[in-house]
């Protein structure tokens, strides 16, 4: 990254960090209404989704270590990775405490789940920072959408604890997505064609992190679809708003896919 890029990234990180410190900080212990949960709120679909996202969060050491190694020469991106890791760790703690305090999972069940999850290792899906910026923008927006869907279900079931957990987490994920979107806007200003092709490449290959590493992945995916997390919602609430935010139209994306195929020697 050249000096201009680093100045931009540093400024973006400081704006992100200031807003986080002033407006978004929350406590797992003080801000979640744990005492308001009732047995009538029990819902296995919500519990399964909470367990699934807890499993995804368990790969945090892999996410952070690989991200720090890739971005270590950029102050803005490195410090974002550290702050991101802190916020994601709170998400994991809140989900774990929900499962334990509500009695929907036991300590032994959580420990066994952790062993199964951590027997595998997550690997970064792309080898360049810019492609990981694209991936981060889509992945964080997808995670926001997923928690929003769970928030709606929790409210419908009268579960104030899971609703508040999802509200806080979704707010964090929206901020993460916004940071990556603004980073992509800077990349497009510096190298429009190259960034556009990277966007097309990442969209073509996109998969959420760690889902395919979790035990009983197909069953978990089916439960999430019951909650309302499916391909149609992904395109409507994640992909198209993300492209619009960074200033990319469908026509731009089609052209980028054509350029990629030409580069790869495929028939257009």
PDB file of C-alpha atoms in Angstrom, residues 4-261:
ATOM      1  CA  UNK A   4      -1.740   7.906   0.092  1.00  0.00           C
ATOM      2  CA  UNK A   5      -3.569   4.634   0.711  1.00  0.00           C
ATOM      3  CA  UNK A   6      -2.145   4.344   4.221  1.00  0.00           C
ATOM      4  CA  UNK A   7      -3.134   7.901   5.089  1.00  0.00           C
ATOM      5  CA  UNK A   8      -6.663   7.114   3.924  1.00  0.00           C
ATOM      6  CA  UNK A   9      -6.823   3.845   5.839  1.00  0.00           C
ATOM      7  CA  UNK A  10      -5.478   5.443   9.012  1.00  0.00           C
ATOM      8  CA  UNK A  11      -8.072   8.222   8.845  1.00  0.00           C
ATOM      9  CA  UNK A  12     -10.844   5.709   8.241  1.00  0.00           C
ATOM     10  CA  UNK A  13      -9.731   3.592  11.182  1.00  0.00           C
ATOM     11  CA  UNK A  14      -9.617   6.580  13.529  1.00  0.00           C
ATOM     12  CA  UNK A  15     -13.147   7.550  12.509  1.00  0.00           C
ATOM     13  CA  UNK A  16     -14.290   3.978  13.058  1.00  0.00           C
ATOM     14  CA  UNK A  17     -12.549   3.756  16.445  1.00  0.00           C
ATOM     15  CA  UNK A  18     -13.877   7.092  17.686  1.00  0.00           C
ATOM     16  CA  UNK A  19     -17.466   6.137  16.883  1.00  0.00           C
ATOM     17  CA  UNK A  20     -16.963   2.737  18.508  1.00  0.00           C
ATOM     18  CA  UNK A  21     -15.605   4.296  21.703  1.00  0.00           C
ATOM     19  CA  UNK A  22     -18.266   6.997  21.915  1.00  0.00           C
ATOM     20  CA  UNK A  23     -21.393   5.164  20.738  1.00  0.00           C
ATOM     21  CA  UNK A  24     -21.068   1.396  20.386  1.00  0.00           C
ATOM     22  CA  UNK A  25     -19.297  -0.026  23.427  1.00  0.00           C
ATOM     23  CA  UNK A  26     -21.460  -2.470  25.393  1.00  0.00           C
ATOM     24  CA  UNK A  27     -20.958  -4.961  28.200  1.00  0.00           C
ATOM     25  CA  UNK A  28     -21.798  -8.648  28.146  1.00  0.00           C
ATOM     26  CA  UNK A  29     -22.333  -8.436  31.901  1.00  0.00           C
ATOM     27  CA  UNK A  30     -24.195  -5.148  32.355  1.00  0.00           C
ATOM     28  CA  UNK A  31     -26.158  -4.474  29.169  1.00  0.00           C
ATOM     29  CA  UNK A  32     -27.845  -7.816  28.473  1.00  0.00           C
ATOM     30  CA  UNK A  33     -31.084  -8.342  30.482  1.00  0.00           C
ATOM     31  CA  UNK A  34     -30.170 -11.868  31.541  1.00  0.00           C
ATOM     32  CA  UNK A  35     -32.768 -12.036  34.325  1.00  0.00           C
ATOM     33  CA  UNK A  36     -35.658 -11.472  31.917  1.00  0.00           C
ATOM     34  CA  UNK A  37     -35.321 -14.788  30.055  1.00  0.00           C
ATOM     35  CA  UNK A  38     -38.233 -17.206  30.584  1.00  0.00           C
ATOM     36  CA  UNK A  39     -38.677 -20.856  29.692  1.00  0.00           C
ATOM     37  CA  UNK A  40     -41.556 -19.957  27.368  1.00  0.00           C
ATOM     38  CA  UNK A  41     -39.019 -18.158  25.161  1.00  0.00           C
ATOM     39  CA  UNK A  42     -37.139 -21.409  24.473  1.00  0.00           C
ATOM     40  CA  UNK A  43     -36.716 -22.038  20.749  1.00  0.00           C
ATOM     41  CA  UNK A  44     -34.372 -24.691  19.388  1.00  0.00           C
ATOM     42  CA  UNK A  45     -33.968 -22.896  16.069  1.00  0.00           C
ATOM     43  CA  UNK A  46     -32.645 -19.798  17.838  1.00  0.00           C
ATOM     44  CA  UNK A  47     -30.434 -21.939  20.068  1.00  0.00           C
ATOM     45  CA  UNK A  48     -29.054 -23.791  17.047  1.00  0.00           C
ATOM     46  CA  UNK A  49     -28.288 -20.519  15.287  1.00  0.00           C
ATOM     47  CA  UNK A  50     -26.625 -19.169  18.430  1.00  0.00           C
ATOM     48  CA  UNK A  51     -24.494 -22.326  18.631  1.00  0.00           C
ATOM     49  CA  UNK A  52     -23.613 -22.098  14.931  1.00  0.00           C
ATOM     50  CA  UNK A  53     -22.465 -18.488  15.205  1.00  0.00           C
ATOM     51  CA  UNK A  54     -20.595 -19.343  18.386  1.00  0.00           C
ATOM     52  CA  UNK A  55     -18.783 -22.025  16.389  1.00  0.00           C
ATOM     53  CA  UNK A  56     -17.898 -19.513  13.677  1.00  0.00           C
ATOM     54  CA  UNK A  57     -16.536 -17.145  16.338  1.00  0.00           C
ATOM     55  CA  UNK A  58     -14.361 -19.927  17.794  1.00  0.00           C
ATOM     56  CA  UNK A  59     -12.050 -19.565  14.796  1.00  0.00           C
ATOM     57  CA  UNK A  60     -11.186 -16.056  16.005  1.00  0.00           C
ATOM     58  CA  UNK A  61      -7.492 -16.953  16.621  1.00  0.00           C
ATOM     59  CA  UNK A  62      -7.215 -17.999  12.963  1.00  0.00           C
ATOM     60  CA  UNK A  63      -9.040 -14.929  11.637  1.00  0.00           C
ATOM     61  CA  UNK A  64      -6.977 -12.470  13.666  1.00  0.00           C
ATOM     62  CA  UNK A  65      -3.561 -14.092  13.256  1.00  0.00           C
ATOM     63  CA  UNK A  66      -3.893 -14.444   9.475  1.00  0.00           C
ATOM     64  CA  UNK A  67      -5.333 -10.953   9.122  1.00  0.00           C
ATOM     65  CA  UNK A  68      -2.574  -9.378  11.205  1.00  0.00           C
ATOM     66  CA  UNK A  69       0.140 -11.149   9.217  1.00  0.00           C
ATOM     67  CA  UNK A  70      -1.328  -9.967   5.911  1.00  0.00           C
ATOM     68  CA  UNK A  71      -1.926  -6.363   7.034  1.00  0.00           C
ATOM     69  CA  UNK A  72       0.993  -5.881   9.427  1.00  0.00           C
ATOM     70  CA  UNK A  73       2.581  -3.027   7.416  1.00  0.00           C
ATOM     71  CA  UNK A  74      -0.622  -0.947   7.538  1.00  0.00           C
ATOM     72  CA  UNK A  75      -1.337   0.747  10.866  1.00  0.00           C
ATOM     73  CA  UNK A  76      -4.972   1.427  10.000  1.00  0.00           C
ATOM     74  CA  UNK A  77      -5.747  -2.129   8.916  1.00  0.00           C
ATOM     75  CA  UNK A  78      -3.714  -3.783  11.678  1.00  0.00           C
ATOM     76  CA  UNK A  79      -5.371  -1.822  14.455  1.00  0.00           C
ATOM     77  CA  UNK A  80      -8.747  -2.468  12.857  1.00  0.00           C
ATOM     78  CA  UNK A  81      -8.019  -6.206  13.001  1.00  0.00           C
ATOM     79  CA  UNK A  82      -7.208  -5.943  16.709  1.00  0.00           C
ATOM     80  CA  UNK A  83     -10.343  -3.911  17.478  1.00  0.00           C
ATOM     81  CA  UNK A  84     -12.435  -6.234  15.308  1.00  0.00           C
ATOM     82  CA  UNK A  85     -11.113  -9.238  17.239  1.00  0.00           C
ATOM     83  CA  UNK A  86     -12.083  -7.641  20.553  1.00  0.00           C
ATOM     84  CA  UNK A  87     -15.611  -6.924  19.389  1.00  0.00           C
ATOM     85  CA  UNK A  88     -16.059 -10.396  17.892  1.00  0.00           C
ATOM     86  CA  UNK A  89     -14.840 -11.993  21.125  1.00  0.00           C
ATOM     87  CA  UNK A  90     -17.693 -10.248  22.958  1.00  0.00           C
ATOM     88  CA  UNK A  91     -20.120 -11.692  20.450  1.00  0.00           C
ATOM     89  CA  UNK A  92     -18.860 -15.198  21.215  1.00  0.00           C
ATOM     90  CA  UNK A  93     -19.093 -14.634  24.976  1.00  0.00           C
ATOM     91  CA  UNK A  94     -22.654 -13.335  24.739  1.00  0.00           C
ATOM     92  CA  UNK A  95     -23.787 -16.302  22.631  1.00  0.00           C
ATOM     93  CA  UNK A  96     -22.095 -18.810  24.915  1.00  0.00           C
ATOM     94  CA  UNK A  97     -23.576 -17.222  28.028  1.00  0.00           C
ATOM     95  CA  UNK A  98     -27.017 -17.242  26.425  1.00  0.00           C
ATOM     96  CA  UNK A  99     -26.857 -20.981  25.739  1.00  0.00           C
ATOM     97  CA  UNK A 100     -25.574 -21.749  29.241  1.00  0.00           C
ATOM     98  CA  UNK A 101     -27.746 -19.359  31.268  1.00  0.00           C
ATOM     99  CA  UNK A 102     -30.911 -20.395  29.429  1.00  0.00           C
ATOM    100  CA  UNK A 103     -30.111 -24.058  30.008  1.00  0.00           C
ATOM    101  CA  UNK A 104     -30.298 -24.873  26.314  1.00  0.00           C
ATOM    102  CA  UNK A 105     -26.752 -26.242  26.350  1.00  0.00           C
ATOM    103  CA  UNK A 106     -24.663 -27.647  29.197  1.00  0.00           C
ATOM    104  CA  UNK A 107     -21.028 -26.891  29.978  1.00  0.00           C
ATOM    105  CA  UNK A 108     -20.121 -30.382  28.783  1.00  0.00           C
ATOM    106  CA  UNK A 109     -21.979 -29.926  25.496  1.00  0.00           C
ATOM    107  CA  UNK A 110     -20.227 -26.622  24.851  1.00  0.00           C
ATOM    108  CA  UNK A 111     -16.820 -28.150  25.634  1.00  0.00           C
ATOM    109  CA  UNK A 112     -17.440 -31.047  23.242  1.00  0.00           C
ATOM    110  CA  UNK A 113     -18.593 -28.615  20.568  1.00  0.00           C
ATOM    111  CA  UNK A 114     -15.447 -26.529  21.073  1.00  0.00           C
ATOM    112  CA  UNK A 115     -13.257 -29.621  20.669  1.00  0.00           C
ATOM    113  CA  UNK A 116     -14.942 -30.566  17.399  1.00  0.00           C
ATOM    114  CA  UNK A 117     -14.730 -27.028  16.043  1.00  0.00           C
ATOM    115  CA  UNK A 118     -11.111 -26.406  17.012  1.00  0.00           C
ATOM    116  CA  UNK A 119      -9.961 -29.709  15.535  1.00  0.00           C
ATOM    117  CA  UNK A 120     -10.011 -27.886  12.191  1.00  0.00           C
ATOM    118  CA  UNK A 121      -8.305 -24.694  11.098  1.00  0.00           C
ATOM    119  CA  UNK A 122      -9.678 -21.793   9.059  1.00  0.00           C
ATOM    120  CA  UNK A 123      -7.597 -20.556   6.130  1.00  0.00           C
ATOM    121  CA  UNK A 124      -7.851 -17.141   4.524  1.00  0.00           C
ATOM    122  CA  UNK A 125      -9.855 -17.460   1.285  1.00  0.00           C
ATOM    123  CA  UNK A 126      -7.846 -14.846  -0.672  1.00  0.00           C
ATOM    124  CA  UNK A 127      -4.159 -13.998  -0.814  1.00  0.00           C
ATOM    125  CA  UNK A 128      -4.257 -10.233  -1.410  1.00  0.00           C
ATOM    126  CA  UNK A 129      -5.371  -7.417   0.915  1.00  0.00           C
ATOM    127  CA  UNK A 130      -7.727  -5.883  -1.638  1.00  0.00           C
ATOM    128  CA  UNK A 131      -9.606  -9.119  -2.220  1.00  0.00           C
ATOM    129  CA  UNK A 132      -9.882  -9.546   1.532  1.00  0.00           C
ATOM    130  CA  UNK A 133     -11.338  -6.027   1.743  1.00  0.00           C
ATOM    131  CA  UNK A 134     -14.018  -7.133  -0.734  1.00  0.00           C
ATOM    132  CA  UNK A 135     -14.568 -10.335   1.201  1.00  0.00           C
ATOM    133  CA  UNK A 136     -14.811  -8.437   4.484  1.00  0.00           C
ATOM    134  CA  UNK A 137     -17.407  -6.024   3.094  1.00  0.00           C
ATOM    135  CA  UNK A 138     -19.660  -8.864   1.928  1.00  0.00           C
ATOM    136  CA  UNK A 139     -19.054 -11.167   4.880  1.00  0.00           C
ATOM    137  CA  UNK A 140     -19.708  -8.517   7.543  1.00  0.00           C
ATOM    138  CA  UNK A 141     -22.866  -7.352   5.777  1.00  0.00           C
ATOM    139  CA  UNK A 142     -24.028 -10.973   5.566  1.00  0.00           C
ATOM    140  CA  UNK A 143     -23.413 -11.440   9.277  1.00  0.00           C
ATOM    141  CA  UNK A 144     -25.383  -8.254  10.013  1.00  0.00           C
ATOM    142  CA  UNK A 145     -28.275  -9.611   7.944  1.00  0.00           C
ATOM    143  CA  UNK A 146     -28.148 -12.946   9.786  1.00  0.00           C
ATOM    144  CA  UNK A 147     -28.347 -11.329  13.210  1.00  0.00           C
ATOM    145  CA  UNK A 148     -31.116  -9.038  12.047  1.00  0.00           C
ATOM    146  CA  UNK A 149     -33.146 -12.093  11.042  1.00  0.00           C
ATOM    147  CA  UNK A 150     -32.487 -13.713  14.418  1.00  0.00           C
ATOM    148  CA  UNK A 151     -33.421 -10.465  16.150  1.00  0.00           C
ATOM    149  CA  UNK A 152     -36.792 -10.462  14.393  1.00  0.00           C
ATOM    150  CA  UNK A 153     -37.449 -14.074  15.370  1.00  0.00           C
ATOM    151  CA  UNK A 154     -36.419 -13.469  18.986  1.00  0.00           C
ATOM    152  CA  UNK A 155     -38.754 -10.482  19.243  1.00  0.00           C
ATOM    153  CA  UNK A 156     -41.578 -12.502  17.726  1.00  0.00           C
ATOM    154  CA  UNK A 157     -41.056 -15.223  20.331  1.00  0.00           C
ATOM    155  CA  UNK A 158     -40.885 -12.749  23.202  1.00  0.00           C
ATOM    156  CA  UNK A 159     -37.230 -13.486  23.993  1.00  0.00           C
ATOM    157  CA  UNK A 160     -35.791 -10.162  25.245  1.00  0.00           C
ATOM    158  CA  UNK A 161     -32.364 -11.652  26.022  1.00  0.00           C
ATOM    159  CA  UNK A 162     -31.594 -13.052  22.576  1.00  0.00           C
ATOM    160  CA  UNK A 163     -33.187  -9.996  20.979  1.00  0.00           C
ATOM    161  CA  UNK A 164     -30.850  -7.655  22.850  1.00  0.00           C
ATOM    162  CA  UNK A 165     -27.798  -9.820  22.119  1.00  0.00           C
ATOM    163  CA  UNK A 166     -28.655  -9.795  18.419  1.00  0.00           C
ATOM    164  CA  UNK A 167     -29.283  -6.052  18.461  1.00  0.00           C
ATOM    165  CA  UNK A 168     -25.857  -5.276  19.903  1.00  0.00           C
ATOM    166  CA  UNK A 169     -24.048  -7.733  17.656  1.00  0.00           C
ATOM    167  CA  UNK A 170     -25.863  -6.574  14.524  1.00  0.00           C
ATOM    168  CA  UNK A 171     -24.896  -2.976  15.319  1.00  0.00           C
ATOM    169  CA  UNK A 172     -21.236  -3.989  15.554  1.00  0.00           C
ATOM    170  CA  UNK A 173     -21.403  -5.984  12.330  1.00  0.00           C
ATOM    171  CA  UNK A 174     -22.968  -3.040  10.493  1.00  0.00           C
ATOM    172  CA  UNK A 175     -20.042  -0.863  11.625  1.00  0.00           C
ATOM    173  CA  UNK A 176     -17.537  -3.476  10.443  1.00  0.00           C
ATOM    174  CA  UNK A 177     -19.233  -3.697   7.052  1.00  0.00           C
ATOM    175  CA  UNK A 178     -19.203   0.088   6.732  1.00  0.00           C
ATOM    176  CA  UNK A 179     -15.465   0.207   7.424  1.00  0.00           C
ATOM    177  CA  UNK A 180     -14.752  -2.299   4.657  1.00  0.00           C
ATOM    178  CA  UNK A 181     -17.125  -0.533   2.268  1.00  0.00           C
ATOM    179  CA  UNK A 182     -15.308   2.768   2.781  1.00  0.00           C
ATOM    180  CA  UNK A 183     -12.000   0.973   2.275  1.00  0.00           C
ATOM    181  CA  UNK A 184     -13.286  -0.395  -1.023  1.00  0.00           C
ATOM    182  CA  UNK A 185     -14.365   3.069  -2.104  1.00  0.00           C
ATOM    183  CA  UNK A 186     -10.772   4.237  -1.570  1.00  0.00           C
ATOM    184  CA  UNK A 187      -9.481   1.238  -3.560  1.00  0.00           C
ATOM    185  CA  UNK A 188     -11.825   2.051  -6.444  1.00  0.00           C
ATOM    186  CA  UNK A 189     -10.561   5.627  -6.502  1.00  0.00           C
ATOM    187  CA  UNK A 190      -6.955   4.429  -6.747  1.00  0.00           C
ATOM    188  CA  UNK A 191      -7.410   1.530  -9.197  1.00  0.00           C
ATOM    189  CA  UNK A 192     -10.918   1.235 -10.547  1.00  0.00           C
ATOM    190  CA  UNK A 193     -10.422  -1.585 -13.051  1.00  0.00           C
ATOM    191  CA  UNK A 194      -8.273  -3.711 -10.764  1.00  0.00           C
ATOM    192  CA  UNK A 195     -10.633  -3.315  -7.819  1.00  0.00           C
ATOM    193  CA  UNK A 196     -13.660  -4.020 -10.000  1.00  0.00           C
ATOM    194  CA  UNK A 197     -12.126  -7.304 -11.160  1.00  0.00           C
ATOM    195  CA  UNK A 198     -11.310  -8.240  -7.564  1.00  0.00           C
ATOM    196  CA  UNK A 199     -14.934  -7.567  -6.587  1.00  0.00           C
ATOM    197  CA  UNK A 200     -16.146  -9.838  -9.392  1.00  0.00           C
ATOM    198  CA  UNK A 201     -13.683 -12.566  -8.396  1.00  0.00           C
ATOM    199  CA  UNK A 202     -14.639 -12.542  -4.713  1.00  0.00           C
ATOM    200  CA  UNK A 203     -18.380 -12.543  -5.439  1.00  0.00           C
ATOM    201  CA  UNK A 204     -17.936 -15.543  -7.736  1.00  0.00           C
ATOM    202  CA  UNK A 205     -16.038 -17.485  -5.060  1.00  0.00           C
ATOM    203  CA  UNK A 206     -17.838 -16.178  -1.971  1.00  0.00           C
ATOM    204  CA  UNK A 207     -18.583 -18.457   0.974  1.00  0.00           C
ATOM    205  CA  UNK A 208     -19.131 -17.474   4.598  1.00  0.00           C
ATOM    206  CA  UNK A 209     -16.202 -18.267   6.912  1.00  0.00           C
ATOM    207  CA  UNK A 210     -16.046 -21.599   8.744  1.00  0.00           C
ATOM    208  CA  UNK A 211     -19.609 -22.710   8.047  1.00  0.00           C
ATOM    209  CA  UNK A 212     -18.332 -25.694   6.057  1.00  0.00           C
ATOM    210  CA  UNK A 213     -15.913 -26.489   8.898  1.00  0.00           C
ATOM    211  CA  UNK A 214     -18.631 -26.852  11.537  1.00  0.00           C
ATOM    212  CA  UNK A 215     -20.077 -30.240  12.501  1.00  0.00           C
ATOM    213  CA  UNK A 216     -23.500 -31.020  10.953  1.00  0.00           C
ATOM    214  CA  UNK A 217     -23.128 -28.097   8.570  1.00  0.00           C
ATOM    215  CA  UNK A 218     -26.027 -29.115   6.300  1.00  0.00           C
ATOM    216  CA  UNK A 219     -28.438 -29.362   9.236  1.00  0.00           C
ATOM    217  CA  UNK A 220     -27.322 -25.992  10.550  1.00  0.00           C
ATOM    218  CA  UNK A 221     -27.821 -24.435   7.132  1.00  0.00           C
ATOM    219  CA  UNK A 222     -31.365 -25.825   6.988  1.00  0.00           C
ATOM    220  CA  UNK A 223     -32.169 -24.285  10.385  1.00  0.00           C
ATOM    221  CA  UNK A 224     -30.829 -20.911   9.295  1.00  0.00           C
ATOM    222  CA  UNK A 225     -33.065 -21.053   6.236  1.00  0.00           C
ATOM    223  CA  UNK A 226     -36.049 -21.563   8.560  1.00  0.00           C
ATOM    224  CA  UNK A 227     -35.019 -18.368  10.376  1.00  0.00           C
ATOM    225  CA  UNK A 228     -35.082 -16.569   7.008  1.00  0.00           C
ATOM    226  CA  UNK A 229     -31.428 -16.618   5.963  1.00  0.00           C
ATOM    227  CA  UNK A 230     -31.328 -17.722   2.325  1.00  0.00           C
ATOM    228  CA  UNK A 231     -29.889 -16.855  -1.085  1.00  0.00           C
ATOM    229  CA  UNK A 232     -32.702 -14.461  -1.998  1.00  0.00           C
ATOM    230  CA  UNK A 233     -32.216 -12.472   1.202  1.00  0.00           C
ATOM    231  CA  UNK A 234     -28.445 -12.469   0.572  1.00  0.00           C
ATOM    232  CA  UNK A 235     -28.844 -10.837  -2.842  1.00  0.00           C
ATOM    233  CA  UNK A 236     -31.560  -8.406  -1.739  1.00  0.00           C
ATOM    234  CA  UNK A 237     -30.185  -7.290   1.636  1.00  0.00           C
ATOM    235  CA  UNK A 238     -26.442  -7.892   1.322  1.00  0.00           C
ATOM    236  CA  UNK A 239     -24.904  -8.025  -2.135  1.00  0.00           C
ATOM    237  CA  UNK A 240     -26.883  -5.369  -3.996  1.00  0.00           C
ATOM    238  CA  UNK A 241     -26.794  -2.785  -1.139  1.00  0.00           C
ATOM    239  CA  UNK A 242     -23.034  -3.358  -0.781  1.00  0.00           C
ATOM    240  CA  UNK A 243     -22.421  -2.794  -4.479  1.00  0.00           C
ATOM    241  CA  UNK A 244     -24.621   0.307  -4.440  1.00  0.00           C
ATOM    242  CA  UNK A 245     -22.771   1.690  -1.406  1.00  0.00           C
ATOM    243  CA  UNK A 246     -19.378   1.459  -3.131  1.00  0.00           C
ATOM    244  CA  UNK A 247     -20.765   2.798  -6.433  1.00  0.00           C
ATOM    245  CA  UNK A 248     -20.851  -0.388  -8.544  1.00  0.00           C
ATOM    246  CA  UNK A 249     -23.814  -1.143 -10.807  1.00  0.00           C
ATOM    247  CA  UNK A 250     -24.943  -4.519 -12.151  1.00  0.00           C
ATOM    248  CA  UNK A 251     -23.636  -3.482 -15.558  1.00  0.00           C
ATOM    249  CA  UNK A 252     -20.219  -2.754 -14.031  1.00  0.00           C
ATOM    250  CA  UNK A 253     -20.212  -6.169 -12.400  1.00  0.00           C
ATOM    251  CA  UNK A 254     -21.134  -7.973 -15.629  1.00  0.00           C
ATOM    252  CA  UNK A 255     -18.302  -6.153 -17.426  1.00  0.00           C
ATOM    253  CA  UNK A 256     -15.879  -7.099 -14.668  1.00  0.00           C
ATOM    254  CA  UNK A 257     -16.855 -10.758 -14.916  1.00  0.00           C
ATOM    255  CA  UNK A 258     -16.164 -10.546 -18.666  1.00  0.00           C
ATOM    256  CA  UNK A 259     -12.726  -9.055 -18.050  1.00  0.00           C
ATOM    257  CA  UNK A 260     -11.946 -11.799 -15.537  1.00  0.00           C
ATOM    258  CA  UNK A 261     -12.926 -14.518 -17.960  1.00  0.00           C
TER     259      UNK A 261
END
